Amino acid sequence: MAISTVPSAEQIIQLYEAGNLAAELAEYHLPAKDGSDTFLKRCVVLHNNGDIDLVAVPSQPTFAILDLQSFFTAQQFYCDAIPRLRTNATALMACCHILIERAGNDGVAHMPNGAFRQWCKGNPEGAAGVIRDARAGGELEIQFVTFALQGINDIEAATAFVREYDDNRRLCGLSALGQMAFADGDSAKHAIAVVEPFIASNNDDVVRVNALSAAFDILQSLKDTALPRRLIRSAVESPGPQVLYGLARLLFQSHSSLDMETVRIALNALRAVDVEHQGTIRLVDSGLQRMVGTPNESQALDYLTEMLGEGTLTIEQFNSTVHELNIENPQRVYEIVVRWLLSGSIALASSTGQFMRAGKERVFNTSAQSLGLSHDQQLFLCRKAIGFLFVHPVACCSILVSVIRAADEDIKALVGQLLFDPILLSYGGGARDYLVSLSSTDAAYDTVQNVLTRFEKFCSAIDAIGSIRELHPSERQLDTVHQRSHDQMREAHKEAEKQSVFRKLMHHSTILHGKRTLTYVVDPGGQKRAFAMDLHKHRTYIELPHLEKLDPVGLDYLRRMCMVEKPA
């Protein structure tokens, strides 16, 4: 962003007459000592005196060739200037239209609409003219009539637009009514009565969602739970994709009038959301995230469980909810994992590893006692953990240990066998360390010690055999494995670089050897200064299961059997 001093009034006029004012509007000008925008004030005064025409500049060729960053600087200038300008509404709407069209799909593209609303508020006669011409069918006026209605808070005219027209003017009236300032509760309820019939299923889907949004915007000023429930019940009758999007947005906004029953009705309807409608799914995810830790949490979990269980949606599409569920409550995570494993759904159980973020090896220091599981369910849970969480050995171990803490002697022996084979036979590192760490007061201590003793005897027997040279790979085989590993890591590194947000923001250099880097930076005074950075080691640890090499077929068969096993 360029920074320049404020030009004088004469210089601004000269730039305007030469057709070069657009480039100056795209500059960032230093504010006055009191923080005010001197350049903005000077341009507004010149426009209002008739020396320049600011609203005509966006239609000039020099404005059209501004780069994107410069354009948004100029757009912000206009958003600040428009409410202060003395001009006719038609020219101002044309100016705003150009600013919006040029901005495209950017999130701030429609900021000029807010500026036009403020202009209408200070120019009621101009706003009335926009409303009048919109009634006559003026295309540009229809585009901006919503903001004219809001600017002068013309509730009567907005109501007439809703009732009298069946084209875009009805949508304009609905949007305007949602943002009106009502004198009292009765007038707000009257406006809702105007809007409510258009939420019904016999209307167009776009009209329904706009009516629903307007009704709930009006409801912000009312303390009523029966009315919102009635509106939602009307909306969930044969909802189209637009209405489903509107329902998801209401859940995301956490409207205070949505009680538990109303939320249940909305969530039931949202079970029909199409997997292709990613915008709606993102809003549902944000809405579920807001429900975590509230009385609606159980409903959020039921919805998440059902949608993942159907297999059409994946847990990656609910990242916000998953993140929120993983905060500060490990018992909740444990109960959700147990619930999903016991469900018998392969799609749902497959999500458990990603859900509990087992990459950092979460440990469930709890007992299955509170879950009230039968003997069959206890064994079923352990086998499902082996099937779906085997690659996360510590988390898998902790689930089996939680069952041992609540089980009788027969079940303890069976679960202990699973701890030994396949877990300890595959993972002698992290899993063994976790089991060793259990204290003597732990309810699972005796069973775990028996398993560890058996494992130590097994390891001792293996070590007693000694080295069998015939089983050692050749030097050529070792070189081939090392080269393959090197190539895989190189490809993974390249792919990771492509996905990095820092790749395009920072200078890239390859350091072949050395203990530090030396970079020169330029101080504000223009002097170069050396900046040294020491290099440090970066390590990572991955434990691969031993049985993957010793008995890959047997291990794969065992895991598959555990995965497909159904509850009794």
XYZ file of C-alpha atoms in Angstrom, residues 3-565:
563
model
C 1.719 6.154 1.483
C 1.719 9.777 0.393
C 1.190 13.232 1.794
C -2.142 14.997 1.354
C -2.304 17.004 -1.893
C -3.652 20.533 -1.807
C -7.128 21.454 -3.055
C -5.607 22.888 -6.251
C -3.647 19.683 -6.871
C -6.772 17.555 -6.384
C -8.668 19.667 -8.913
C -5.775 19.364 -11.382
C -5.693 15.585 -10.981
C -9.459 15.410 -11.520
C -9.365 17.555 -14.656
C -6.522 15.438 -16.047
C -8.480 12.228 -15.356
C -5.850 10.986 -12.858
C -7.706 11.393 -9.553
C -8.446 7.648 -9.369
C -4.791 6.817 -8.700
C -4.670 9.378 -5.894
C -7.819 7.964 -4.291
C -6.050 4.587 -4.197
C -3.174 5.996 -2.123
C -3.020 5.807 1.667
C -2.695 9.364 2.946
C -1.180 10.225 6.279
C -3.837 11.393 8.763
C -3.712 14.767 10.499
C -2.228 15.096 13.981
C -5.705 14.756 15.513
C -6.244 11.492 13.623
C -8.752 12.917 11.124
C -8.621 12.164 7.399
C -7.639 15.462 5.839
C -7.611 14.097 2.286
C -11.146 12.714 2.617
C -12.468 15.977 4.020
C -10.779 17.995 1.292
C -12.219 15.818 -1.489
C -15.735 15.926 0.009
C -15.641 19.718 0.281
C -14.437 20.052 -3.315
C -17.196 17.720 -4.520
C -19.934 19.500 -2.577
C -18.709 22.847 -3.913
C -18.924 21.529 -7.481
C -15.178 21.666 -8.190
C -14.912 17.899 -8.771
C -17.402 15.041 -9.210
C -16.343 12.129 -7.017
C -19.222 9.846 -8.018
C -18.128 10.041 -11.655
C -14.537 8.895 -11.031
C -15.291 5.120 -10.766
C -16.637 5.154 -14.320
C -13.355 6.579 -15.703
C -10.835 4.301 -17.517
C -8.079 5.127 -15.001
C -10.213 3.693 -12.191
C -10.856 0.468 -14.101
C -7.120 -0.282 -14.428
C -6.346 -0.033 -10.685
C -4.813 -3.196 -9.283
C -6.895 -5.068 -6.719
C -5.153 -3.744 -3.611
C -5.356 -0.163 -4.863
C -9.013 -0.665 -5.757
C -9.949 -1.728 -2.226
C -8.139 1.307 -0.818
C -10.247 3.464 -3.131
C -13.410 1.538 -2.236
C -12.817 2.222 1.465
C -12.375 5.909 0.620
C -15.797 5.926 -1.075
C -17.468 4.070 1.795
C -16.285 6.859 4.123
C -17.103 9.656 1.694
C -20.536 8.650 0.296
C -22.653 9.528 3.379
C -21.230 13.094 3.251
C -21.716 13.775 -0.448
C -24.299 16.097 -1.956
C -25.406 14.394 -5.156
C -28.434 12.848 -6.805
C -29.430 9.276 -5.949
C -29.195 7.938 -9.508
C -25.577 8.971 -9.968
C -24.681 7.663 -6.521
C -26.327 4.287 -7.172
C -24.397 3.983 -10.456
C -21.186 4.740 -8.555
C -21.945 2.122 -5.869
C -22.884 -0.415 -8.537
C -19.458 -0.078 -10.167
C -17.682 -0.425 -6.815
C -19.629 -3.588 -5.965
C -19.207 -5.200 -9.378
C -15.457 -4.572 -9.421
C -15.033 -6.115 -5.947
C -16.468 -9.434 -7.161
C -16.893 -12.135 -4.521
C -14.733 -10.511 -1.870
C -16.196 -10.450 1.634
C -16.211 -6.621 1.720
C -17.653 -6.238 -1.781
C -21.013 -4.941 -0.544
C -19.673 -2.307 1.861
C -20.859 0.508 -0.474
C -24.446 -0.625 0.218
C -24.026 0.354 3.857
C -22.614 3.716 2.805
C -25.608 4.259 0.509
C -27.952 3.407 3.394
C -26.281 6.093 5.484
C -26.622 8.560 2.615
C -30.358 7.789 2.369
C -30.721 8.389 6.097
C -29.371 11.917 5.645
C -31.220 12.476 2.366
C -34.820 11.284 2.866
C -36.084 12.961 -0.308
C -33.503 11.142 -2.412
C -34.389 7.858 -0.694
C -38.096 8.445 -1.356
C -37.280 8.941 -5.038
C -35.424 5.597 -5.125
C -38.449 3.869 -3.565
C -40.814 5.528 -6.009
C -38.718 4.556 -9.059
C -38.326 0.993 -7.741
C -42.128 0.724 -7.624
C -42.122 1.736 -11.280
C -39.709 -1.112 -12.082
C -36.419 0.765 -12.381
C -33.673 -1.902 -12.511
C -30.980 0.107 -10.733
C -33.457 1.386 -8.143
C -34.649 -2.174 -7.341
C -31.023 -3.121 -6.683
C -30.708 -0.399 -4.014
C -34.274 0.044 -2.746
C -33.659 -2.214 0.279
C -31.098 0.269 1.609
C -33.303 3.230 0.810
C -36.155 1.655 2.800
C -33.817 0.936 5.705
C -32.236 4.376 5.531
C -35.525 6.183 6.174
C -37.050 3.290 8.158
C -40.121 3.209 5.919
C -41.940 0.200 7.413
C -45.158 0.915 5.529
C -43.447 0.968 2.133
C -41.457 -2.194 2.912
C -44.678 -3.962 3.926
C -46.281 -2.882 0.669
C -43.327 -4.301 -1.311
C -43.792 -7.670 0.433
C -47.532 -7.851 -0.131
C -47.930 -6.313 -3.576
C -45.085 -7.752 -5.652
C -44.005 -11.266 -6.592
C -40.581 -10.464 -8.076
C -37.304 -9.211 -6.607
C -39.131 -6.288 -5.021
C -40.746 -8.709 -2.569
C -37.284 -9.942 -1.559
C -36.178 -6.325 -1.135
C -39.131 -5.646 1.133
C -38.416 -8.754 3.224
C -34.757 -7.817 3.642
C -35.679 -4.264 4.566
C -38.268 -5.310 7.164
C -35.685 -7.477 8.917
C -33.506 -4.426 9.587
C -36.180 -1.913 10.588
C -36.365 -0.159 13.972
C -39.816 -0.857 15.431
C -41.443 1.474 17.935
C -42.707 -1.310 20.195
C -43.410 -5.045 20.434
C -46.823 -4.765 18.820
C -45.444 -3.174 15.660
C -42.718 -5.849 15.525
C -45.315 -8.620 15.829
C -47.371 -6.958 13.106
C -44.324 -7.059 10.811
C -43.792 -10.741 11.594
C -47.442 -11.375 10.742
C -46.759 -9.829 7.323
C -43.697 -12.017 6.789
C -44.901 -15.338 8.252
C -47.177 -16.499 5.376
C -44.195 -16.429 3.019
C -42.282 -19.001 5.124
C -44.883 -21.653 4.279
C -44.018 -24.468 1.863
C -46.243 -23.178 -0.949
C -43.784 -20.349 -1.652
C -40.578 -20.228 -3.673
C -37.514 -21.496 -1.759
C -35.680 -18.158 -2.070
C -38.714 -16.239 -0.817
C -39.058 -18.675 2.107
C -35.478 -18.274 3.301
C -35.635 -14.475 3.039
C -38.913 -14.435 4.963
C -37.434 -16.748 7.621
C -34.345 -14.569 7.994
C -36.413 -11.380 8.195
C -38.766 -12.855 10.816
C -35.916 -13.878 13.090
C -34.168 -10.533 12.662
C -37.368 -8.866 13.870
C -37.621 -11.371 16.730
C -34.361 -10.076 18.198
C -36.360 -7.357 19.944
C -38.960 -9.783 21.342
C -38.753 -12.293 24.185
C -40.914 -15.060 22.814
C -40.216 -18.797 22.398
C -43.587 -19.978 21.060
C -43.467 -17.747 17.968
C -39.980 -18.877 16.831
C -41.008 -22.522 17.205
C -44.077 -21.905 15.039
C -41.936 -20.224 12.383
C -39.415 -23.093 12.377
C -42.200 -25.678 12.126
C -43.484 -23.870 9.064
C -39.982 -23.683 7.549
C -39.197 -27.411 7.968
C -42.197 -28.491 5.882
C -40.660 -29.661 2.577
C -37.576 -27.429 2.904
C -35.466 -26.741 -0.158
C -31.698 -26.149 -0.129
C -32.115 -22.415 0.503
C -34.364 -22.964 3.520
C -31.925 -25.544 4.914
C -29.171 -22.966 4.538
C -31.329 -20.469 6.421
C -31.951 -22.955 9.242
C -28.215 -23.646 9.507
C -27.548 -19.911 9.689
C -30.022 -19.525 12.546
C -28.209 -22.250 14.509
C -24.888 -20.544 13.814
C -26.230 -17.202 15.049
C -27.339 -18.844 18.335
C -30.598 -16.916 18.396
C -31.680 -16.410 22.012
C -35.283 -17.384 21.242
C -34.343 -20.894 20.072
C -35.198 -23.230 22.941
C -34.217 -26.909 23.012
C -37.364 -28.116 21.270
C -36.968 -25.568 18.464
C -33.323 -26.555 17.997
C -34.385 -30.215 17.818
C -36.905 -29.432 15.064
C -34.287 -27.510 13.058
C -31.635 -30.228 13.437
C -34.087 -32.923 12.331
C -34.700 -30.978 9.134
C -30.976 -30.424 8.586
C -30.422 -34.185 8.474
C -31.621 -33.880 4.863
C -28.807 -31.525 3.847
C -27.143 -32.506 0.578
C -23.453 -33.445 0.772
C -22.825 -31.151 -2.215
C -24.004 -28.061 -0.309
C -20.733 -27.318 1.457
C -21.771 -23.818 2.555
C -24.715 -25.224 4.510
C -22.534 -27.943 6.052
C -19.989 -25.354 7.195
C -22.748 -23.355 8.873
C -24.096 -26.501 10.545
C -20.585 -27.246 11.815
C -20.297 -23.741 13.285
C -23.755 -24.071 14.837
C -22.904 -27.412 16.443
C -19.691 -25.896 17.795
C -21.697 -23.190 19.554
C -23.941 -25.851 21.154
C -21.037 -27.628 22.853
C -21.101 -26.833 26.564
C -24.752 -25.724 26.437
C -27.981 -27.615 27.220
C -28.146 -28.398 23.485
C -24.858 -30.338 23.512
C -26.527 -33.760 23.514
C -28.561 -32.792 20.439
C -25.399 -31.657 18.673
C -23.725 -34.996 19.452
C -26.770 -36.946 18.247
C -26.747 -35.028 14.960
C -22.998 -35.483 14.479
C -23.242 -39.195 15.280
C -26.104 -39.814 12.880
C -24.585 -37.870 9.973
C -21.190 -39.564 10.307
C -22.847 -42.951 10.752
C -24.591 -42.636 7.397
C -21.177 -42.347 5.734
C -22.133 -39.473 3.411
C -20.306 -36.834 5.461
C -16.808 -37.090 6.945
C -15.419 -35.842 10.213
C -13.195 -33.359 8.337
C -16.369 -31.445 7.483
C -17.017 -30.874 11.206
C -13.583 -29.600 12.214
C -14.913 -26.753 14.367
C -17.204 -29.029 16.355
C -14.506 -31.683 16.784
C -12.052 -29.060 18.028
C -14.572 -27.727 20.552
C -15.448 -31.220 21.810
C -11.775 -31.961 22.418
C -11.273 -28.975 24.749
C -11.073 -29.382 28.532
C -13.217 -32.527 28.895
C -11.379 -35.828 28.235
C -14.251 -37.817 29.784
C -16.599 -36.448 27.128
C -14.166 -37.510 24.401
C -13.908 -40.991 25.940
C -17.680 -41.420 26.091
C -18.095 -40.283 22.478
C -15.370 -42.675 21.289
C -16.995 -45.558 23.199
C -20.403 -44.646 21.790
C -19.100 -44.642 18.223
C -17.162 -47.892 18.615
C -20.162 -49.655 20.165
C -22.506 -48.425 17.412
C -21.434 -51.169 15.025
C -21.159 -48.598 12.221
C -17.889 -48.911 10.311
C -18.163 -45.328 9.032
C -18.683 -43.986 12.549
C -15.988 -46.125 14.189
C -13.530 -45.110 11.458
C -13.924 -41.502 12.586
C -12.751 -42.141 16.158
C -9.034 -41.837 15.442
C -9.405 -38.415 13.824
C -11.956 -37.304 16.386
C -9.799 -37.789 19.473
C -6.695 -36.411 17.749
C -4.760 -39.476 18.686
C -1.740 -38.265 16.780
C -0.464 -36.911 20.093
C -1.486 -40.166 21.836
C -4.360 -39.190 24.080
C -4.618 -41.280 27.250
C -8.042 -41.966 28.762
C -7.432 -42.149 32.495
C -10.926 -43.337 33.338
C -13.082 -46.404 33.916
C -15.923 -47.945 31.923
C -17.786 -48.523 35.205
C -20.071 -45.491 34.763
C -21.146 -46.653 31.302
C -22.916 -49.750 32.637
C -21.681 -52.042 29.841
C -22.546 -55.717 29.766
C -19.826 -58.373 29.474
C -20.457 -58.717 25.745
C -20.287 -54.951 25.245
C -17.016 -54.742 27.175
C -15.357 -57.319 24.934
C -16.956 -55.814 21.827
C -15.553 -52.379 22.753
C -12.035 -53.808 23.189
C -12.118 -55.624 19.865
C -13.399 -52.518 18.083
C -10.580 -50.493 19.651
C -8.105 -53.070 18.284
C -9.696 -52.807 14.849
C -9.959 -49.034 14.494
C -7.410 -47.570 16.936
C -4.580 -50.070 16.554
C -2.313 -47.498 14.887
C -2.698 -45.346 18.035
C -1.374 -47.875 20.569
C -1.372 -45.757 23.730
C -4.956 -44.552 23.213
C -6.020 -48.086 22.329
C -4.304 -49.457 25.458
C -5.985 -46.886 27.677
C -9.435 -47.933 26.407
C -8.692 -51.592 27.142
C -7.389 -50.635 30.596
C -10.567 -48.625 31.257
C -12.552 -51.830 30.601
C -10.290 -53.885 32.886
C -10.983 -51.417 35.712
C -14.712 -52.202 35.483
C -14.645 -55.887 34.510
C -14.863 -59.157 36.418
C -11.991 -61.699 36.469
C -13.067 -63.601 33.350
C -13.308 -60.451 31.234
C -10.025 -59.137 32.673
C -8.248 -62.286 31.476
C -9.686 -61.953 27.958
C -8.814 -58.246 27.713
C -5.356 -58.979 29.092
C -4.838 -61.442 26.245
C -5.646 -58.643 23.756
C -3.144 -56.376 25.507
C -0.471 -59.004 25.024
C -1.435 -60.037 21.509
C -1.583 -58.035 19.323
C -0.712 -54.792 21.152
C 2.477 -55.543 23.092
C 3.687 -57.988 20.460
C 3.469 -55.078 18.018
C 4.380 -52.080 20.162
C 7.102 -52.544 22.743
C 7.678 -48.812 23.137
C 4.912 -46.335 23.949
C 2.273 -48.932 24.786
C 4.594 -50.770 27.182
C 5.689 -47.488 28.802
C 2.052 -46.550 29.400
C 1.248 -49.905 31.019
C 4.359 -49.735 33.201
C 3.328 -46.266 34.407
C 0.111 -47.513 36.051
C 0.281 -47.199 39.838
C -0.146 -50.102 42.258
C -3.441 -48.589 43.454
C -4.956 -48.789 39.970
C -7.821 -51.278 39.652
C -6.175 -52.681 36.503
C -2.713 -53.020 38.074
C -2.682 -56.780 38.765
C -3.977 -57.733 35.319
C -1.554 -55.368 33.594
C 1.389 -56.683 35.642
C 0.557 -60.244 34.595
C 0.527 -59.101 30.952
C 3.848 -57.261 31.332
C 5.458 -60.280 33.029
C 4.334 -62.490 30.192
C 5.711 -60.000 27.669
C 9.087 -59.815 29.432
C 9.360 -63.631 29.324
C 8.485 -63.552 25.640
C 11.183 -60.943 24.931
C 13.743 -62.901 26.957
C 12.971 -66.055 24.991
C 13.403 -64.185 21.720
C 16.706 -62.665 22.858
C 17.971 -66.082 23.930
C 17.857 -67.277 20.325
C 20.535 -64.793 19.382
C 21.298 -63.382 15.962
C 20.332 -65.474 12.923
C 22.578 -64.257 10.127
C 20.544 -66.031 7.478
C 17.624 -63.711 8.207
C 19.661 -60.518 7.836
C 19.004 -58.511 4.652
C 21.867 -58.001 2.221
C 23.681 -54.700 1.766
C 21.961 -54.247 -1.579
C 18.539 -54.786 -0.020
C 19.326 -52.291 2.737
C 20.474 -49.711 0.188
C 17.287 -50.221 -1.814
C 15.129 -49.682 1.294
C 17.097 -46.567 2.279
C 16.800 -45.098 -1.225
C 13.068 -45.788 -1.297
C 12.638 -44.178 2.114
C 14.667 -41.158 0.973
C 12.527 -40.730 -2.151
C 9.303 -41.002 -0.150
C 10.447 -38.385 2.370
C 11.555 -36.068 -0.426
C 8.157 -36.312 -2.135
C 6.360 -35.776 1.174
C 8.520 -32.694 1.818
C 7.668 -31.248 -1.602
C 3.947 -31.835 -1.095
C 4.086 -30.224 2.349
C 5.836 -27.181 0.860
C 3.109 -26.788 -1.750
C 0.443 -26.673 0.970
C 2.321 -24.240 3.209
C 0.852 -20.730 3.482
C 4.358 -19.407 4.205
C 5.815 -20.658 0.922
C 4.656 -17.611 -1.059
C 5.121 -15.132 1.767
C 8.757 -15.753 2.623
C 12.063 -15.988 0.830
C 13.125 -19.592 0.240
C 16.726 -20.781 0.484
C 18.402 -24.194 0.719
C 21.108 -24.610 3.338
C 23.522 -27.408 2.481
C 25.609 -27.365 5.666
C 26.475 -25.205 8.650
C 25.307 -24.386 12.168
C 23.604 -21.032 11.574
C 22.242 -18.677 8.934
C 23.118 -15.028 8.434
C 20.597 -12.663 6.891
C 20.937 -8.922 6.286
C 17.954 -6.671 6.920
C 17.632 -2.993 6.132
C 16.817 -0.672 9.041
C 14.442 2.299 8.607
C 17.535 4.475 8.343
C 18.773 2.509 5.332
C 21.586 0.710 7.166
C 22.083 -3.044 6.741
C 22.091 -5.136 9.909
C 23.145 -8.782 10.215
C 20.596 -11.140 11.709
C 21.925 -14.541 12.813
C 19.794 -17.606 13.521
C 21.203 -20.787 15.022
C 20.051 -24.083 13.528
C 18.692 -26.802 15.816
C 17.730 -30.438 15.443
C 14.154 -31.390 14.689
C 13.085 -34.929 15.505
C 9.941 -36.982 15.151
C 9.084 -40.486 16.331
C 6.809 -43.060 14.738
C 6.495 -46.588 16.088
C 5.517 -49.171 13.494
C 3.908 -52.458 14.615
C 6.314 -55.421 14.690
C 3.608 -57.833 13.575
C 3.297 -55.816 10.370
C 6.620 -57.405 9.402
C 6.417 -60.764 11.214
C 2.810 -61.685 10.386
C 1.214 -59.031 8.166
C -1.542 -61.333 6.891
C -2.509 -62.521 10.353
C -2.526 -58.976 11.772
C -4.582 -57.641 8.874
C -7.075 -60.508 9.229
C -7.449 -59.896 12.979
C -8.061 -56.163 12.517
C -10.552 -56.718 9.718
C -12.471 -59.224 11.803
C -12.618 -56.725 14.667
C -13.793 -53.981 12.300
C -16.656 -55.883 10.692
C -17.834 -57.615 13.881
